[in-house]
Short mmCIF file of C-alpha atoms in Angstrom, two decimals:
data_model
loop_
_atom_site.label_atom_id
_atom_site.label_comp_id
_atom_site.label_asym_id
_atom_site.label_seq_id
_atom_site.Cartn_x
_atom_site.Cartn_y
_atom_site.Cartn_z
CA UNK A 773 11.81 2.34 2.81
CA UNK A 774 15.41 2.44 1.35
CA UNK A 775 14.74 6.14 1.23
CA UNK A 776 13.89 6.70 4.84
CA UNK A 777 16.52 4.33 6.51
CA UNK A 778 19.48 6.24 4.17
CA UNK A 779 18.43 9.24 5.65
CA UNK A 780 18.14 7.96 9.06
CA UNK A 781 21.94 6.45 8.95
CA UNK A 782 22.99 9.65 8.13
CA UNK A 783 21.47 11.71 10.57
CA UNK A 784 23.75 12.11 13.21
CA UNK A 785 21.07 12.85 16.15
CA UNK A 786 18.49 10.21 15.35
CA UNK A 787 19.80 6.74 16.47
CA UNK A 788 23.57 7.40 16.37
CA UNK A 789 25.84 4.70 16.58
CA UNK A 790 23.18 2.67 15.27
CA UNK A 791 22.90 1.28 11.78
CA UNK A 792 19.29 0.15 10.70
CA UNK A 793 18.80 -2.22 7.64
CA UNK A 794 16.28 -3.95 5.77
CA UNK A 795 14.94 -6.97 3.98
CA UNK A 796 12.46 -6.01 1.23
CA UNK A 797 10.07 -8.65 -0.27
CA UNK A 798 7.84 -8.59 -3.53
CA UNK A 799 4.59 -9.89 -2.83
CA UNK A 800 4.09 -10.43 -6.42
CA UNK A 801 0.37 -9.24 -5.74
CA UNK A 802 -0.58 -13.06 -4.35
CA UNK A 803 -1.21 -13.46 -0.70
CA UNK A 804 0.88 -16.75 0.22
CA UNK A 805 3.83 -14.72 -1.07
CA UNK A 806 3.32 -12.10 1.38
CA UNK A 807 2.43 -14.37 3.94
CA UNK A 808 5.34 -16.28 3.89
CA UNK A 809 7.54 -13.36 3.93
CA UNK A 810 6.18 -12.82 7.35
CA UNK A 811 6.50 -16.21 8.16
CA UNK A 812 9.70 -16.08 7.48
CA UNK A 813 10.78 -12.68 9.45
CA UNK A 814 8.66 -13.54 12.67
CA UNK A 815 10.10 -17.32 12.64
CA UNK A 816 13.23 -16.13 12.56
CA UNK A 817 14.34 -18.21 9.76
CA UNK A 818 15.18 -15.46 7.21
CA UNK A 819 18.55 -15.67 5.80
CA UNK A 820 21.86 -15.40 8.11
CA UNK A 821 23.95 -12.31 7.33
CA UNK A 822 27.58 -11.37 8.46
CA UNK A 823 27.81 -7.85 9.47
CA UNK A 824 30.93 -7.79 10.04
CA UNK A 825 33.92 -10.20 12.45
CA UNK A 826 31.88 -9.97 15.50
CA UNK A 827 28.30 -10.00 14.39
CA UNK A 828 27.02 -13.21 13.22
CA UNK A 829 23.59 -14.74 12.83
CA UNK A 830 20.08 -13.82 12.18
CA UNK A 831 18.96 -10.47 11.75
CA UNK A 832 17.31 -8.74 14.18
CA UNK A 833 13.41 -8.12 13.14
CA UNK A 834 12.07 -5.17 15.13
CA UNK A 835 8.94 -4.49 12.72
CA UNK A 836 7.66 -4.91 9.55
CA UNK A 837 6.04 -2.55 7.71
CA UNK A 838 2.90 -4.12 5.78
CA UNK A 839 2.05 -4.66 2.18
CA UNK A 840 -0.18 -1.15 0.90
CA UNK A 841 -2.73 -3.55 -0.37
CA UNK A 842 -5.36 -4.41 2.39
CA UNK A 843 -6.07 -7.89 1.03
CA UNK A 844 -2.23 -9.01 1.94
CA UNK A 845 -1.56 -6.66 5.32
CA UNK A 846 -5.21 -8.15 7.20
CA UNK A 847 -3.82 -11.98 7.39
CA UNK A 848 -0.20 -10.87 8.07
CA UNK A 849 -1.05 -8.17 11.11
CA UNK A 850 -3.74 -11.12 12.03
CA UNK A 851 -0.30 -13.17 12.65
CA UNK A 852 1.15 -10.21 14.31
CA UNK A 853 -1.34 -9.52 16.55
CA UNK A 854 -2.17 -6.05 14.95
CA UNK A 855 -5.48 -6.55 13.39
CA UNK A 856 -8.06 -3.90 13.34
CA UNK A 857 -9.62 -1.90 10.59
CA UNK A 858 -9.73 2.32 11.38
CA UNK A 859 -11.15 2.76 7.80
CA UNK A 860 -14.91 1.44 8.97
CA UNK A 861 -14.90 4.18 11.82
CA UNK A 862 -14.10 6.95 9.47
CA UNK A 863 -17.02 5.85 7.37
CA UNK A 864 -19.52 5.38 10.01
CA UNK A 865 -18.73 9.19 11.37
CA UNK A 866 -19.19 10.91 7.40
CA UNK A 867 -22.60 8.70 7.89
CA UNK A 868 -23.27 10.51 11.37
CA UNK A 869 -22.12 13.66 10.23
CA UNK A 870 -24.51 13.90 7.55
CA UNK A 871 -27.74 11.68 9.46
CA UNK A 872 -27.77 8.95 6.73
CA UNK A 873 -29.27 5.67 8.18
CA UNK A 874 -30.31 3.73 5.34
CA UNK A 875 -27.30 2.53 2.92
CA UNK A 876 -26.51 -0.11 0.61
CA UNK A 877 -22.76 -1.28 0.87
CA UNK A 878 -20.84 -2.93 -1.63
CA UNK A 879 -17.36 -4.74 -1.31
CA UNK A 880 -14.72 -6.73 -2.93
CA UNK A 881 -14.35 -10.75 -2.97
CA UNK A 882 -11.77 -10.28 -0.86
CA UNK A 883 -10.37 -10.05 2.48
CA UNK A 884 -9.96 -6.11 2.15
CA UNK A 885 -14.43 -6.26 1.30
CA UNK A 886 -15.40 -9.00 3.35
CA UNK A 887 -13.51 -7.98 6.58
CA UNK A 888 -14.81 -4.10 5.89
CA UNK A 889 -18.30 -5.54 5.32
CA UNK A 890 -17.75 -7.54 8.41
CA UNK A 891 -16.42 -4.70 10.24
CA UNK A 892 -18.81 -2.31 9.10
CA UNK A 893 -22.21 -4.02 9.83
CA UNK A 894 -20.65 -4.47 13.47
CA UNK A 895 -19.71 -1.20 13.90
CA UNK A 896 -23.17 0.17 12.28
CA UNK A 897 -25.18 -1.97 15.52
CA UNK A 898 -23.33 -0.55 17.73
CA UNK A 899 -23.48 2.82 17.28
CA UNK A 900 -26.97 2.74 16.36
CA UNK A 901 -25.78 4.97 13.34
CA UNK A 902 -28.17 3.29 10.49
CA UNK A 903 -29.28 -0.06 8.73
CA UNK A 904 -27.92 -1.73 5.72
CA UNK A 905 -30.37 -2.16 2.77
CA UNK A 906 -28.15 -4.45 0.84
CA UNK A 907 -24.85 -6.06 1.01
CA UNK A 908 -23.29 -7.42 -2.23
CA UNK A 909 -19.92 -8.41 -3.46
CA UNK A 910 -18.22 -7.60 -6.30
CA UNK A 911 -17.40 -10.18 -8.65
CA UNK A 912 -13.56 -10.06 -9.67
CA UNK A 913 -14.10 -11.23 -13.36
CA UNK A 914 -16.37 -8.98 -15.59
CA UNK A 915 -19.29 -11.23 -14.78
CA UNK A 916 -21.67 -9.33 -16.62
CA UNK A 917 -25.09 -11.14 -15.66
CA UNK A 918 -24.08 -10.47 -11.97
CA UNK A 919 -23.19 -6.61 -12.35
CA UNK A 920 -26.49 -6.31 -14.12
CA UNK A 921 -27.81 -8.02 -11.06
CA UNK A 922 -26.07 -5.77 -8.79
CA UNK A 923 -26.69 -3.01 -10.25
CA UNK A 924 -30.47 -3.66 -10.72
CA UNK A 925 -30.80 -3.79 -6.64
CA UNK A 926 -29.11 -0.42 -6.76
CA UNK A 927 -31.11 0.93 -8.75
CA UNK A 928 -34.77 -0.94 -6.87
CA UNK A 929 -33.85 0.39 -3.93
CA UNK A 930 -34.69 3.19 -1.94
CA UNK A 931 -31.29 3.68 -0.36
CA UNK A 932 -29.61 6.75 -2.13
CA UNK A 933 -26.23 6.15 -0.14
CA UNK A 934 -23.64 3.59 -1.48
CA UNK A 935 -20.28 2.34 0.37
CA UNK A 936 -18.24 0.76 -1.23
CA UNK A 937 -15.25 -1.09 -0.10
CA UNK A 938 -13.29 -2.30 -3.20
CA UNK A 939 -10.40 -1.61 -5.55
CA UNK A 940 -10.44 0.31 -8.81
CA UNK A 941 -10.57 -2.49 -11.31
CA UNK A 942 -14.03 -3.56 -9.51
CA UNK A 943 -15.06 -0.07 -10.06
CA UNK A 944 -14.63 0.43 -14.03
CA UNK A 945 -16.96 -2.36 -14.25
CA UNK A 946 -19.03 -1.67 -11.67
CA UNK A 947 -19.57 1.97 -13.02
CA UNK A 948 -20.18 1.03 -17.04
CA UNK A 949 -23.23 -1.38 -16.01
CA UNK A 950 -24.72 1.48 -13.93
CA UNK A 951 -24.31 3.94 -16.97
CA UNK A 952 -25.63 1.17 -19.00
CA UNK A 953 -28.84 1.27 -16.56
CA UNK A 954 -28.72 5.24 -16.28
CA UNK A 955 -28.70 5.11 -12.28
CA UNK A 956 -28.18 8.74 -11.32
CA UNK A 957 -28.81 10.36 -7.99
CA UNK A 958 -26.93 8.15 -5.68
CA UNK A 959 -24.40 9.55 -2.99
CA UNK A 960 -20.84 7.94 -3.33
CA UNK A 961 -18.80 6.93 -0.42
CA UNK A 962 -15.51 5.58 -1.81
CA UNK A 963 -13.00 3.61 0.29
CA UNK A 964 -9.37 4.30 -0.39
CA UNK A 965 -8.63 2.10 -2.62
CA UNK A 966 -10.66 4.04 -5.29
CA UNK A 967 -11.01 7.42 -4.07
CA UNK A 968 -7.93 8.69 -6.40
CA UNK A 969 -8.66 6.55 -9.18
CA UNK A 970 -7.97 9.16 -12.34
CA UNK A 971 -9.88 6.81 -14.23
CA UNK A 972 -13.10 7.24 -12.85
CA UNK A 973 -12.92 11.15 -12.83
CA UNK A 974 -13.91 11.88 -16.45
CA UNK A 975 -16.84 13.80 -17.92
CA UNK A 976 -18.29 10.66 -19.29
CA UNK A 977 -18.75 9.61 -15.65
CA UNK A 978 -19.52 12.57 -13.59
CA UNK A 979 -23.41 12.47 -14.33
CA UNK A 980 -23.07 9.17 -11.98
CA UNK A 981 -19.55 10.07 -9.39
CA UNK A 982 -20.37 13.21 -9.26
CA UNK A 983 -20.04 14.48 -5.51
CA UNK A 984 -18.53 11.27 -4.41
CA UNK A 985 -16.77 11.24 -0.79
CA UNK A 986 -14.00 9.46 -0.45
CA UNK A 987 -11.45 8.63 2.37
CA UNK A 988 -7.42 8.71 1.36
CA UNK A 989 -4.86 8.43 2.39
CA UNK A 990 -2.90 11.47 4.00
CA UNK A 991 -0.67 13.03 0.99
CA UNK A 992 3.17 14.52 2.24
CA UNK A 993 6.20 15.62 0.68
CA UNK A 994 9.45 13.59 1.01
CA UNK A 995 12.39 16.11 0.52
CA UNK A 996 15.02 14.40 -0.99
CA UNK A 997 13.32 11.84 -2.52
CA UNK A 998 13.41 11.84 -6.36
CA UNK A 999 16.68 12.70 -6.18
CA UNK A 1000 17.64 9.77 -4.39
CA UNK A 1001 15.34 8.02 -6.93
CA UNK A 1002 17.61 9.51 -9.48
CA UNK A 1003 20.57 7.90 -8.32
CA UNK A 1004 19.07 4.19 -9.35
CA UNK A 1005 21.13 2.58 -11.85
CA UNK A 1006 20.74 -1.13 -13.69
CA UNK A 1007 23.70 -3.75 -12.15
CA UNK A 1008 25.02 -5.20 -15.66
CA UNK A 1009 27.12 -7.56 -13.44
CA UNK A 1010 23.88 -9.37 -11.95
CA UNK A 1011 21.20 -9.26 -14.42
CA UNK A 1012 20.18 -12.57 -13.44
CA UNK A 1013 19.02 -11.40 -10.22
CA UNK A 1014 15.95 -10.78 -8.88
CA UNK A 1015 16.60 -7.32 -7.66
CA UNK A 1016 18.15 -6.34 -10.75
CA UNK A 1017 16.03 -7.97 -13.09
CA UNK A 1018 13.28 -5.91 -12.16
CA UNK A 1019 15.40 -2.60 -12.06
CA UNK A 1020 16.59 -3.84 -15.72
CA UNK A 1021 13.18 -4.43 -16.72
CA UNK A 1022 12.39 -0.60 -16.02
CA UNK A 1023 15.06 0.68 -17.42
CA UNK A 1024 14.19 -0.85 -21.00
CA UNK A 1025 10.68 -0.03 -20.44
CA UNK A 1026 11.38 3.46 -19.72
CA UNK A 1027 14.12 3.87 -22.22
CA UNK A 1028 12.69 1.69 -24.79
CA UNK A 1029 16.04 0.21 -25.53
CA UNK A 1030 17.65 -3.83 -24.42
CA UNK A 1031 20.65 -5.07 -22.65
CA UNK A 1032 22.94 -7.39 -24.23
CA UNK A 1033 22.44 -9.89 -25.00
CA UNK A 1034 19.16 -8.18 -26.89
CA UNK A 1035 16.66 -10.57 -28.28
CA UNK A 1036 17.38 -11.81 -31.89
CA UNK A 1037 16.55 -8.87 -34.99
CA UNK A 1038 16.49 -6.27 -32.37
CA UNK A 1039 19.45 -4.07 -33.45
CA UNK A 1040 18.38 -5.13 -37.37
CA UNK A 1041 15.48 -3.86 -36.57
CA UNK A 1042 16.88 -0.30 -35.21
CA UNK A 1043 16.26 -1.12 -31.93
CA UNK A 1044 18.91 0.55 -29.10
CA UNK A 1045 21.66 -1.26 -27.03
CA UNK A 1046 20.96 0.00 -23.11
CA UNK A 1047 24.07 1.78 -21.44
CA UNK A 1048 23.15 2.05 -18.15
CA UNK A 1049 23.85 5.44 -18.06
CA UNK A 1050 20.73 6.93 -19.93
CA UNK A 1051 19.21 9.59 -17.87
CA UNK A 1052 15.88 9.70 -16.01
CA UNK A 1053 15.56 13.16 -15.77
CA UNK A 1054 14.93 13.50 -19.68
CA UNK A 1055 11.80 10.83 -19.49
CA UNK A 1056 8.18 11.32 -18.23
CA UNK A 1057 7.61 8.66 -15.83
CA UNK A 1058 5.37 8.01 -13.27
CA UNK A 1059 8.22 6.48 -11.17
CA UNK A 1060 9.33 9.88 -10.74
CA UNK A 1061 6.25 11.59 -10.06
CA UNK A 1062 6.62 13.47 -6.57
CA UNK A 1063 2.91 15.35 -6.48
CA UNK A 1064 0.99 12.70 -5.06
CA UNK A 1065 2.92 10.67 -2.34
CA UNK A 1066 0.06 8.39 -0.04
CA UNK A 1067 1.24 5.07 0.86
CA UNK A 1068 4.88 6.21 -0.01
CA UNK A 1069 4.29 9.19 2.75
CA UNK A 1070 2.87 6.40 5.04
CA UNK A 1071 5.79 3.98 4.62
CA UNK A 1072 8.46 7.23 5.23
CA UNK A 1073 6.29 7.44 8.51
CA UNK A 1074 6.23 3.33 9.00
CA UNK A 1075 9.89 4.01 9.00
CA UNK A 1076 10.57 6.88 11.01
CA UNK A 1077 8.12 5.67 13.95
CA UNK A 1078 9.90 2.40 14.50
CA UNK A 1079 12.99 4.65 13.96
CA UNK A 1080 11.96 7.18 16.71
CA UNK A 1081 10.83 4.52 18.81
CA UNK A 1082 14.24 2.20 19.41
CA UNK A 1083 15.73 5.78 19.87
CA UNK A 1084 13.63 6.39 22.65
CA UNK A 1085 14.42 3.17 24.30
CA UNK A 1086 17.99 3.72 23.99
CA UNK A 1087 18.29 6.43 26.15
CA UNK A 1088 15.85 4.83 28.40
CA UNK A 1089 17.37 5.37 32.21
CA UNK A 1090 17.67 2.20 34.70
CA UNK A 1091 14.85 2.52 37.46
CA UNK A 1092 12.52 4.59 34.94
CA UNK A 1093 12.13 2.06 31.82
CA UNK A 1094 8.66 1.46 30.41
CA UNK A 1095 9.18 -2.32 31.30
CA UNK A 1096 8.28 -4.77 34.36
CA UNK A 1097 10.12 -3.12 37.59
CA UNK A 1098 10.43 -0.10 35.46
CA UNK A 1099 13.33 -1.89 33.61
CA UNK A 1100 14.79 -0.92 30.13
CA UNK A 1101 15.98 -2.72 27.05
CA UNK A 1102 19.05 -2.35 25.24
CA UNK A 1103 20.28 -3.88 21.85
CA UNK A 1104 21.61 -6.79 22.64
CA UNK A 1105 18.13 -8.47 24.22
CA UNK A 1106 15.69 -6.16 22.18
CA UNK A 1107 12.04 -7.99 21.32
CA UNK A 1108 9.78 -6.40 18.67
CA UNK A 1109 6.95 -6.26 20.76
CA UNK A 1110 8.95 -3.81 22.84
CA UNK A 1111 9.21 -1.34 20.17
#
């Protein structure tokens, strides 16, 4: 997101005279965080900034762009207004495609499983594309009794077609019971959340994944972008905060080294004072890996839409606006809805 609105400030023909900035929140993978964020930017009680002399006050919010994890964007774009689920349709049309109407479906105990499975069955009726021999959910803990369980109806039934709607972790487990029980033969469809997983494409398990189909998430290139990633430095004036910390946390990660104050025996020990000024081009990390950009592409598009789209309205004519009376909108009065 930093990424796309940098480029989009300096691009003199998209937006100009326009500055767009952002608030970025961690979720810190729990779903009250996330929601609250929202809260927070449709309520209009995020935190005053001063632009500069003449521009005082709250922010203006004129879209967010959600959380890549299902489980946290389904409550927020409920809030929003926004909620629908184009993954199910995808799904249902491979299913068509290939005249399967008997499948067993498997989610996550989650919002992301339960609203697919939801979704799905719904979906399924109405297009008169096939019935459901099972449903189950996924336990989140390595419940071993109930994978056994699971994987027992899998294995019973005469459905050779298997959805499932859940996230990697649930897969690992998932996937050792059924080589455990020797369950071969059975046509994988894989939601995104697992379809890239490298984890699951070894030669251990390809007697059992073998030939899965999987929907993902469009891959794109972002010119520009590792350099820009490149540029990221640690703040030694504001460890402390949050920002930082995190960016600090990397860097000694990465760099196996600590920032002063380092904890107690680490330079008796050999460890390495951090600079600040080590160099990520001379490390392998994944932070920097540019060959397999999904929900990065899709936030550089998030971006670039709502970008495009207050362009559009600000060269909107008077008399031929996309509003009541054919009226337009202009900066000072803008709502996010008409974006």
């Amino acid at each position: 997101m930093a990424f796309a609105i940098d480029e989009i400030n300096r691009n003199p023909n998209l937006l100009p005279n326009v500055t767009l900035g952002y608030s970025l929140y961690d979720n810190c993978l729990k779903l009250g965080i996330g929601l609250r964020a929202a809260f927070s930017l449709a309520s209009g009680q995020e935190e005053k900034v001063v632009l500069d002399e003449t521009c005082v006050g709250t922010p203006p919010i004129l879209g967010i762009v959600g959380d890549s994890s299902s489980t946290s964007s389904i409550p927020i774009s409920t809030v929003y207004g926004l909620y629908r689920v184009p993954l199910v349709r995808a799904m249902i049309q491979i299913l068509s495609h290939f005249g399967w109407t008997w499948i067993g479906l498997l989610v996550s105990d989650d919002d992301y499983g339960l609203h697919a499975a939801q979704s799905f069955q719904s979906d399924l009726v109405q297009t008169g594309g096939g019935c459901l021999a099972y449903v189950e959910v996924l336990p989140w803990s390595n419940d071993q009794a109930e994978l056994r369980r699971i994987v027992d109806v899998m294995r019973k039934s005469t459905a050779r077609v298997v959805i499932v709607f859940a996230h990697e972790s649930h897969m690992i487990n998932l996937i050792e019971e059924v080589g455990k029980q020797n369950v071969t033969g059975l046509q994988w469809m894989a939601s995104e959340a697992w379809t890239a997983a490298a984890v699951l494409q070894t030669p251990q398990l390809m007697p059992y994944m073998g030939g899965t189909l999987g929907i993902a998430i469009r891959q794109g290139e972002i010119p520009g972008f590792r350099d820009f990633l490149l540029q990221i430095r640690p703040d030694l004036q504001h460890n402390n905060s949050y920002g930082n910390s995190i960016v600090n946390q990397f860097w000694e990660d990465t760099f196996q080294c600590r920032f002063a104050p380092p904890p107690t025996g680490w330079e008796e020990a050999g460890g390495a004072l951090c600079t600040g000024n080590e160099d990520l081009e001379n490390v392998e990390t994944e932070f920097l890996d540019m060959s397999n950009l999904r929900p990065e592409y899709n936030v550089y598009k998030a971006v670039y839409s709502l970008a495009y789209a207050l362009d559009d309205m600000l060269q909107c004519e008077p008399g031929r606006g996309p509003f009541s009376g054919h009226s337009c909108s202009n900066l000072q009065r803008l709502e996010p809805w008409q974006v």
